[in-house]
């Protein structure tokens, strides 16, 4: 009996896997992938060009003495100084090559490596759209996105193709769904549901001519807070369903244009809008791409071994993508206060912080003391972060430790860091009695020297 049951179960699972493989590896029109390649290259080009021409690269990498890398990536301190102009220029060139579909594969690999290096090299200007771009850069290295409307095809570097496996498109749709869904879940916290961060942001814009009156109304922050939550929660299923796709697209355009105009969050809104092409059948872009009216499917289904490898790799990848945004639930404390598990979790514009800090450095041998203010070492845009980001507070303490060590001192470092979260009164965010110079950094655990969030 058990043998019969096991045999039936095995046959059932085998049939399901066979149907899954058939669905994932069925050839479909690749128009949406080709259009996204062009949009992706253009958006990244504007990102790099803006950083070069606006003085952003100079501010972050040239005028600063020290950059806060992701902890464990201190070797990326080498990305500092005038060399970063060339670094960004190379990324700009790669982005243009991707848009043109010229030397697409090497350009996409080089840009993915360089952009990842940038991402881990500095935290003061951390944005979720930088993380999204890291993901997209690496996904694009795997995509056959230069098979149409590309110079690679025109000059016969690659053979043209009008189809691709369905999984190439599904990977982007699943990634988009993960991003928006976790962004919605993150908004389900008391401060956001009371529109507190929105009220604070809009209070600074009430004096803007004409539109400032809207920001100053009592109801508008509530509309934006709950409208943003519902948008993040519903946009993916609304784009997937053909009957609501048109309305969802209008909502997406309004949502992202409003965010761009209101918050000035760089290229993220335009990258997010570009991703919407994956919800449309590739055939809808055939006229734009000047595709022949009739063509045969030119995608060759890989062997069973390769199919299993692809499914296995992306199953692990998406499990990881789901685990990252929920990891803070397994770490003690409120992530909005402690920042532990905040990054790479789609926690987008959920809180506002301000603070001030100073540090007491003590010589362990003779109790000599020095009072240090971050202004003596850091750029103005960095000073605020070492008041309310515990990871950067810890890194600054290590910086002070090494600086005094070079002068022959063995020191203890104590931080007096006062933080206000979402307009609440300032409170100490770390225990000033703890010697930060001797504390280890724990990547997946709570640090006991971070104080609990005040009620």
Coordinates of C-alpha atoms in Angstrom, one line a residue:
X1 CA 0.0 0.0 0.0
X2 CA 2.7 2.4 1.0
X3 CA 4.7 1.6 -2.2
X4 CA 1.6 2.2 -4.3
X5 CA 1.0 5.6 -2.5
X6 CA 4.7 6.6 -3.0
X7 CA 4.6 5.6 -6.6
X8 CA 1.5 7.6 -7.2
X9 CA 2.9 10.6 -5.4
X10 CA 6.1 10.4 -7.4
X11 CA 4.2 10.3 -10.7
X12 CA 2.1 13.2 -9.7
X13 CA 5.1 15.4 -8.7
X14 CA 6.9 14.4 -11.9
X15 CA 3.9 15.5 -14.0
X16 CA 3.7 18.8 -12.1
X17 CA 7.4 19.4 -12.6
X18 CA 7.0 18.6 -16.3
X19 CA 4.2 21.1 -16.6
X20 CA 6.2 23.7 -14.7
X21 CA 9.2 23.2 -17.0
X22 CA 7.0 23.4 -20.0
X23 CA 5.5 26.7 -18.8
X24 CA 8.8 28.3 -17.9
X25 CA 10.7 27.3 -21.0
X26 CA 7.9 27.9 -23.6
X27 CA 9.1 30.5 -26.2
X28 CA 7.3 33.8 -26.1
X29 CA 7.8 37.1 -27.9
X30 CA 10.8 39.0 -26.4
X31 CA 9.6 42.5 -27.2
X32 CA 9.2 43.6 -23.6
X33 CA 12.7 42.4 -22.7
X34 CA 14.2 44.3 -25.7
X35 CA 12.3 47.5 -24.8
X36 CA 13.4 47.3 -21.2
X37 CA 17.0 46.9 -22.2
X38 CA 16.8 50.2 -24.0
X39 CA 15.0 52.0 -21.1
X40 CA 17.3 50.4 -18.6
X41 CA 20.4 51.7 -20.4
X42 CA 18.9 55.2 -20.7
X43 CA 17.8 55.5 -17.1
X44 CA 21.2 54.3 -15.9
X45 CA 22.9 56.7 -18.3
X46 CA 21.0 59.6 -16.8
X47 CA 21.8 58.4 -13.3
X48 CA 25.6 58.4 -14.0
X49 CA 25.5 61.6 -16.0
X50 CA 23.6 63.4 -13.3
X51 CA 26.1 62.2 -10.6
X52 CA 29.0 63.6 -12.7
X53 CA 27.5 66.9 -13.7
X54 CA 25.7 67.8 -10.5
X55 CA 28.8 67.6 -8.3
X56 CA 27.5 64.4 -6.5
X57 CA 30.6 62.4 -7.2
X58 CA 32.8 65.3 -6.0
X59 CA 30.7 65.6 -2.8
X60 CA 30.8 61.9 -1.9
X61 CA 34.2 60.7 -3.2
X62 CA 36.4 63.8 -3.6
X63 CA 35.8 66.2 -0.8
X64 CA 35.3 63.6 2.0
X65 CA 38.2 62.3 4.1
X66 CA 36.4 59.0 4.9
X67 CA 33.6 57.0 3.4
X68 CA 31.3 54.7 5.4
X69 CA 31.4 51.4 3.5
X70 CA 29.1 48.5 4.3
X71 CA 30.8 46.8 7.2
X72 CA 33.0 44.0 5.9
X73 CA 33.7 45.9 2.7
X74 CA 36.4 48.3 4.0
X75 CA 38.6 47.4 1.1
X76 CA 36.3 49.6 -1.0
X77 CA 37.9 52.7 0.7
X78 CA 40.1 52.5 -2.4
X79 CA 37.2 53.9 -4.3
X80 CA 38.0 57.4 -3.4
X81 CA 39.5 60.5 -5.0
X82 CA 39.5 61.8 -8.6
X83 CA 39.6 58.2 -9.9
X84 CA 35.9 58.1 -9.3
X85 CA 35.3 60.5 -12.2
X86 CA 36.7 57.8 -14.5
X87 CA 34.8 55.1 -12.6
X88 CA 31.5 56.9 -13.3
X89 CA 32.5 57.7 -16.9
X90 CA 33.1 54.0 -17.6
X91 CA 29.7 53.1 -16.1
X92 CA 28.1 55.8 -18.3
X93 CA 29.8 54.3 -21.4
X94 CA 28.6 50.8 -20.4
X95 CA 25.0 52.1 -19.9
X96 CA 25.0 53.7 -23.3
X97 CA 26.3 50.5 -24.9
X98 CA 23.5 48.5 -23.2
X99 CA 20.9 50.9 -24.6
X100 CA 22.4 50.6 -28.1
X101 CA 22.8 46.9 -27.7
X102 CA 26.5 47.2 -28.7
X103 CA 28.9 44.8 -27.0
X104 CA 26.0 44.2 -24.8
X105 CA 27.2 41.3 -22.8
X106 CA 30.7 42.6 -21.7
X107 CA 29.1 46.1 -21.1
X108 CA 26.4 44.7 -18.8
X109 CA 28.9 42.6 -16.9
X110 CA 31.3 45.5 -16.4
X111 CA 28.5 47.8 -15.3
X112 CA 27.2 45.2 -12.8
X113 CA 30.6 44.8 -11.2
X114 CA 31.2 48.6 -11.0
X115 CA 27.8 49.5 -9.8
X116 CA 27.9 46.8 -7.1
X117 CA 31.3 48.2 -6.0
X118 CA 29.7 51.7 -5.7
X119 CA 26.8 50.3 -3.8
X120 CA 28.9 48.7 -1.1
X121 CA 31.4 51.6 -1.0
X122 CA 29.2 54.2 0.7
X123 CA 26.1 54.2 2.9
X124 CA 25.5 57.9 3.6
X125 CA 23.4 58.2 0.5
X126 CA 21.8 54.8 0.7
X127 CA 18.7 54.4 -1.4
X128 CA 16.5 51.4 -2.2
X129 CA 16.7 52.3 -5.8
X130 CA 20.5 51.7 -5.7
X131 CA 19.8 48.2 -4.4
X132 CA 17.2 47.7 -7.1
X133 CA 19.7 48.7 -9.7
X134 CA 22.3 46.2 -8.4
X135 CA 19.7 43.5 -8.8
X136 CA 18.7 44.6 -12.3
X137 CA 22.3 45.0 -13.4
X138 CA 23.1 41.4 -12.6
X139 CA 19.8 40.1 -14.0
X140 CA 20.6 41.8 -17.3
X141 CA 23.9 40.1 -17.6
X142 CA 21.9 36.8 -18.0
X143 CA 19.4 38.1 -20.4
X144 CA 19.4 37.7 -24.2
X145 CA 18.3 41.4 -24.5
X146 CA 20.4 42.3 -27.5
X147 CA 18.7 39.9 -30.0
X148 CA 16.6 42.7 -31.5
X149 CA 16.9 46.4 -32.1
X150 CA 20.6 46.3 -31.3
X151 CA 23.9 47.2 -33.0
X152 CA 25.1 43.7 -32.1
X153 CA 22.5 42.3 -34.5
X154 CA 23.0 45.0 -37.1
X155 CA 26.7 44.3 -37.3
X156 CA 26.2 40.5 -36.9
X157 CA 27.9 40.1 -33.5
X158 CA 24.9 38.0 -32.5
X159 CA 22.1 36.2 -34.4
X160 CA 18.7 37.9 -34.3
X161 CA 15.9 36.3 -32.3
X162 CA 12.3 37.3 -31.8
X163 CA 11.5 35.0 -28.9
X164 CA 12.8 34.0 -25.5
X165 CA 11.9 31.6 -22.8
X166 CA 9.0 32.7 -20.6
X167 CA 11.2 32.6 -17.5
X168 CA 13.2 35.5 -18.6
X169 CA 10.2 37.7 -18.3
X170 CA 8.8 36.0 -15.1
X171 CA 12.0 36.7 -13.2
X172 CA 11.4 40.4 -13.5
X173 CA 7.7 40.2 -12.7
X174 CA 8.4 38.1 -9.5
X175 CA 11.2 40.6 -8.5
X176 CA 8.8 43.5 -9.0
X177 CA 6.1 41.7 -6.9
X178 CA 8.6 41.1 -4.1
X179 CA 9.7 44.8 -4.0
X180 CA 6.2 46.3 -3.9
X181 CA 4.7 43.7 -1.6
X182 CA 7.4 44.1 1.1
X183 CA 7.2 47.9 0.7
X184 CA 3.5 47.6 1.5
X185 CA 4.1 45.3 4.5
X186 CA 6.8 47.7 5.8
X187 CA 4.3 50.6 5.8
X188 CA 2.0 48.7 8.2
X189 CA 3.5 50.2 11.3
X190 CA 2.0 52.7 13.8
X191 CA 4.0 55.7 12.7
X192 CA 3.1 55.3 9.0
X193 CA -0.5 54.5 9.7
X194 CA -0.7 57.8 11.6
X195 CA 1.0 59.6 8.6
X196 CA 3.7 60.9 10.9
X197 CA 6.7 60.9 8.5
X198 CA 4.5 62.3 5.7
X199 CA 3.3 65.1 7.9
X200 CA 6.9 66.1 8.8
X201 CA 8.0 66.0 5.1
X202 CA 5.0 68.0 3.9
X203 CA 5.3 70.6 6.7
X204 CA 8.6 71.7 5.1
X205 CA 6.9 72.1 1.7
X206 CA 3.8 74.1 2.8
X207 CA 5.5 77.4 1.8
X208 CA 6.0 76.3 -1.9
X209 CA 3.9 78.6 -4.2
X210 CA 0.6 77.2 -5.4
X211 CA 1.0 73.5 -4.6
X212 CA 2.3 74.3 -1.1
X213 CA -1.3 74.8 0.0
X214 CA -2.1 71.2 -0.8
X215 CA 0.9 70.0 1.2
X216 CA -0.3 72.1 4.1
X217 CA -3.8 70.6 4.3
X218 CA -4.8 68.3 7.1
X219 CA -6.1 65.5 4.9
X220 CA -3.4 65.3 2.2
X221 CA -0.7 63.5 4.3
X222 CA -3.3 60.8 5.3
X223 CA -4.3 60.4 1.6
X224 CA -0.6 60.0 0.6
X225 CA 0.2 57.6 3.5
X226 CA -2.8 55.2 2.8
X227 CA -2.7 55.7 -0.9
X228 CA 1.0 54.7 -1.0
X229 CA 0.3 51.6 1.1
X230 CA -2.6 50.5 -1.1
X231 CA -0.6 51.2 -4.3
X232 CA 2.3 49.1 -3.1
X233 CA 0.0 46.3 -2.1
X234 CA -2.2 46.2 -5.2
X235 CA -0.1 47.4 -8.1
X236 CA 1.4 44.0 -9.0
X237 CA -1.8 42.0 -9.2
X238 CA -3.5 45.0 -11.0
X239 CA -0.8 45.0 -13.7
X240 CA -1.0 41.2 -14.1
X241 CA -4.8 41.3 -14.7
X242 CA -5.6 42.5 -18.2
X243 CA -8.9 44.1 -17.2
X244 CA -7.2 46.4 -14.7
X245 CA -3.8 46.9 -16.4
X246 CA -4.6 50.1 -18.1
X247 CA -5.9 51.7 -14.8
X248 CA -2.9 50.3 -12.9
X249 CA -0.5 51.9 -15.5
X250 CA -2.1 55.3 -15.0
X251 CA -1.9 54.9 -11.2
X252 CA 1.8 53.9 -11.6
X253 CA 2.6 56.9 -13.7
X254 CA 0.9 59.3 -11.3
X255 CA 2.4 57.7 -8.2
X256 CA 6.0 57.8 -9.5
X257 CA 5.8 61.2 -11.1
X258 CA 4.4 62.6 -7.8
X259 CA 7.2 61.0 -5.8
X260 CA 9.8 62.3 -8.2
X261 CA 8.4 65.9 -8.1
X262 CA 7.8 65.9 -4.3
X263 CA 10.7 64.0 -2.8
X264 CA 13.4 64.3 -5.5
X265 CA 14.4 60.6 -5.2
X266 CA 16.5 60.5 -8.4
X267 CA 16.0 57.9 -11.1
X268 CA 14.0 55.3 -9.1
X269 CA 10.6 56.4 -10.3
X270 CA 11.7 56.2 -13.9
X271 CA 13.3 52.8 -13.4
X272 CA 10.1 51.5 -11.7
X273 CA 8.0 52.8 -14.5
X274 CA 10.3 51.1 -17.1
X275 CA 9.8 47.8 -15.4
X276 CA 6.0 48.0 -16.2
X277 CA 6.8 46.8 -19.8
X278 CA 7.1 43.3 -18.5
X279 CA 3.4 43.1 -17.8
X280 CA 2.6 43.7 -21.4
X281 CA 2.8 40.9 -24.1
X282 CA 5.9 41.3 -26.2
X283 CA 3.8 41.5 -29.4
X284 CA 2.6 45.0 -28.3
X285 CA 6.1 46.3 -29.0
X286 CA 6.6 44.7 -32.4
X287 CA 5.7 47.9 -34.3
X288 CA 8.0 50.0 -32.2
X289 CA 10.8 47.5 -32.8
X290 CA 10.0 47.2 -36.5
X291 CA 9.6 43.4 -36.3
X292 CA 8.7 41.4 -39.4
X293 CA 5.0 40.6 -39.6
X294 CA 5.7 36.8 -39.7
X295 CA 8.5 35.0 -38.0
X296 CA 9.0 31.5 -36.5
X297 CA 9.9 30.7 -32.9
X298 CA 13.7 30.7 -32.8
X299 CA 14.3 29.8 -29.1
X300 CA 15.8 26.4 -28.5
X301 CA 14.7 24.7 -25.3
X302 CA 17.7 23.7 -23.2
X303 CA 18.4 20.2 -22.0
X304 CA 16.6 18.8 -18.9
X305 CA 19.8 19.2 -16.9
X306 CA 20.2 22.9 -17.8
X307 CA 16.5 23.5 -17.1
X308 CA 16.8 22.0 -13.6
X309 CA 19.9 24.0 -12.9
X310 CA 18.1 27.3 -13.9
X311 CA 15.0 26.5 -11.8
X312 CA 17.2 25.5 -8.9
X313 CA 19.3 28.7 -9.0
X314 CA 16.4 31.1 -9.2
X315 CA 14.5 29.2 -6.6
X316 CA 17.4 29.8 -4.2
X317 CA 17.7 33.4 -5.3
X318 CA 14.0 34.2 -4.7
X319 CA 14.0 32.5 -1.3
X320 CA 16.9 34.7 -0.4
X321 CA 15.0 37.8 -1.7
X322 CA 12.1 36.9 0.6
X323 CA 14.3 36.2 3.6
X324 CA 16.2 39.5 3.4
X325 CA 13.2 41.8 4.0
X326 CA 11.9 39.7 7.0
X327 CA 15.2 39.2 8.8
X328 CA 14.6 42.2 11.1
X329 CA 11.7 40.4 12.7
X330 CA 14.2 37.9 14.1
X331 CA 16.4 40.7 15.6
X332 CA 15.4 42.3 18.8
X333 CA 14.2 45.9 18.7
X334 CA 12.4 48.2 16.3
X335 CA 14.2 48.3 13.0
X336 CA 13.2 51.9 12.4
X337 CA 15.2 52.8 15.6
X338 CA 18.1 50.3 15.5
X339 CA 18.5 50.1 11.7
X340 CA 19.3 46.4 12.1
X341 CA 17.9 44.7 9.1
X342 CA 16.9 47.9 7.4
X343 CA 18.9 47.8 4.2
X344 CA 18.0 45.6 1.2
X345 CA 14.5 45.1 2.7
X346 CA 12.4 47.5 0.6
X347 CA 11.8 49.8 3.6
X348 CA 11.3 52.8 1.4
X349 CA 10.9 56.3 3.0
X350 CA 9.3 55.0 6.2
X351 CA 10.8 57.3 8.8
X352 CA 12.6 60.6 9.3
X353 CA 15.5 61.0 11.8
X354 CA 17.5 63.9 13.1
X355 CA 20.1 64.0 15.8
X356 CA 23.3 65.3 17.2
X357 CA 26.3 63.7 18.7
X358 CA 29.7 64.0 20.4
X359 CA 32.2 61.4 21.5
X360 CA 34.4 61.1 24.5
X361 CA 37.8 59.4 23.8
X362 CA 39.6 58.2 26.9
X363 CA 43.3 57.1 27.2
X364 CA 43.1 53.8 29.1
X365 CA 46.5 54.3 30.8
X366 CA 46.1 57.7 32.4
X367 CA 42.4 58.6 31.9
X368 CA 43.2 61.5 29.7
X369 CA 40.1 62.6 27.8
X370 CA 39.3 64.2 24.5
X371 CA 35.9 65.5 23.4
X372 CA 35.4 64.8 19.7
X373 CA 32.7 66.2 17.4
X374 CA 32.1 64.5 14.1
X375 CA 32.4 67.8 12.3
X376 CA 36.2 67.7 12.8
X377 CA 36.4 64.5 10.6
X378 CA 33.3 64.2 8.4
X379 CA 31.5 66.1 5.7
X380 CA 28.2 67.8 6.8
X381 CA 26.1 65.2 5.1
X382 CA 27.9 62.5 7.1
X383 CA 27.7 64.2 10.5
X384 CA 23.9 63.6 10.8
X385 CA 24.3 59.9 10.2
X386 CA 26.8 59.3 13.0
X387 CA 24.1 60.7 15.4
X388 CA 21.3 58.3 14.6
X389 CA 22.6 55.3 12.6
X390 CA 24.1 52.8 15.0
X391 CA 26.2 51.0 12.4
X392 CA 27.9 54.3 11.4
X393 CA 28.2 55.3 15.0
X394 CA 30.2 52.1 15.5
X395 CA 32.3 52.7 12.4
X396 CA 33.1 56.2 13.5
X397 CA 34.2 54.9 16.9
X398 CA 36.6 52.4 15.0
X399 CA 37.9 55.4 13.0
X400 CA 38.7 57.3 16.2
X401 CA 40.3 54.2 17.7
X402 CA 42.7 53.8 14.8
X403 CA 43.4 57.5 14.6
X404 CA 44.5 57.7 18.3
X405 CA 46.3 54.3 18.0
X406 CA 48.6 55.8 15.3
X407 CA 49.4 58.6 17.8
X408 CA 50.4 56.0 20.4
X409 CA 47.3 55.9 22.5
X410 CA 45.2 52.9 23.6
X411 CA 41.7 54.5 23.9
X412 CA 38.1 53.8 24.8
X413 CA 35.4 55.5 22.7
X414 CA 32.1 56.5 24.2
X415 CA 29.3 58.0 22.0
X416 CA 26.7 60.5 23.2
X417 CA 24.3 60.3 20.3
X418 CA 20.8 61.8 20.6
X419 CA 18.2 60.8 18.0
X420 CA 14.7 62.0 17.2
X421 CA 12.5 59.5 15.3
X422 CA 9.5 60.9 13.3
X423 CA 9.4 64.1 15.3
X424 CA 9.5 62.5 18.7
X425 CA 11.7 64.1 21.5
X426 CA 15.5 63.3 21.3
X427 CA 16.7 60.3 23.2
X428 CA 20.1 58.6 23.5
X429 CA 20.2 55.9 20.8
X430 CA 23.2 54.1 22.2
X431 CA 24.5 53.5 25.8
X432 CA 27.2 56.1 26.4
X433 CA 28.8 53.8 29.1
X434 CA 29.8 51.2 26.5
X435 CA 33.3 51.3 25.0
X436 CA 32.4 51.1 21.3
X437 CA 36.1 50.6 20.4
X438 CA 36.0 47.1 21.9
X439 CA 32.5 46.0 20.7
X440 CA 32.4 43.5 17.8
X441 CA 29.9 44.1 14.9
X442 CA 27.2 41.4 14.6
X443 CA 25.6 41.2 11.2
X444 CA 22.5 39.2 12.1
X445 CA 22.1 39.8 15.9
X446 CA 21.0 42.7 18.0
X447 CA 23.6 44.9 19.7
X448 CA 22.9 45.3 23.3
X449 CA 24.5 48.8 23.4
X450 CA 21.7 50.1 21.2
X451 CA 19.0 51.5 23.5
X452 CA 15.3 50.4 23.1
X453 CA 13.1 52.7 21.1
X454 CA 11.4 55.2 23.4
X455 CA 7.6 54.7 23.8

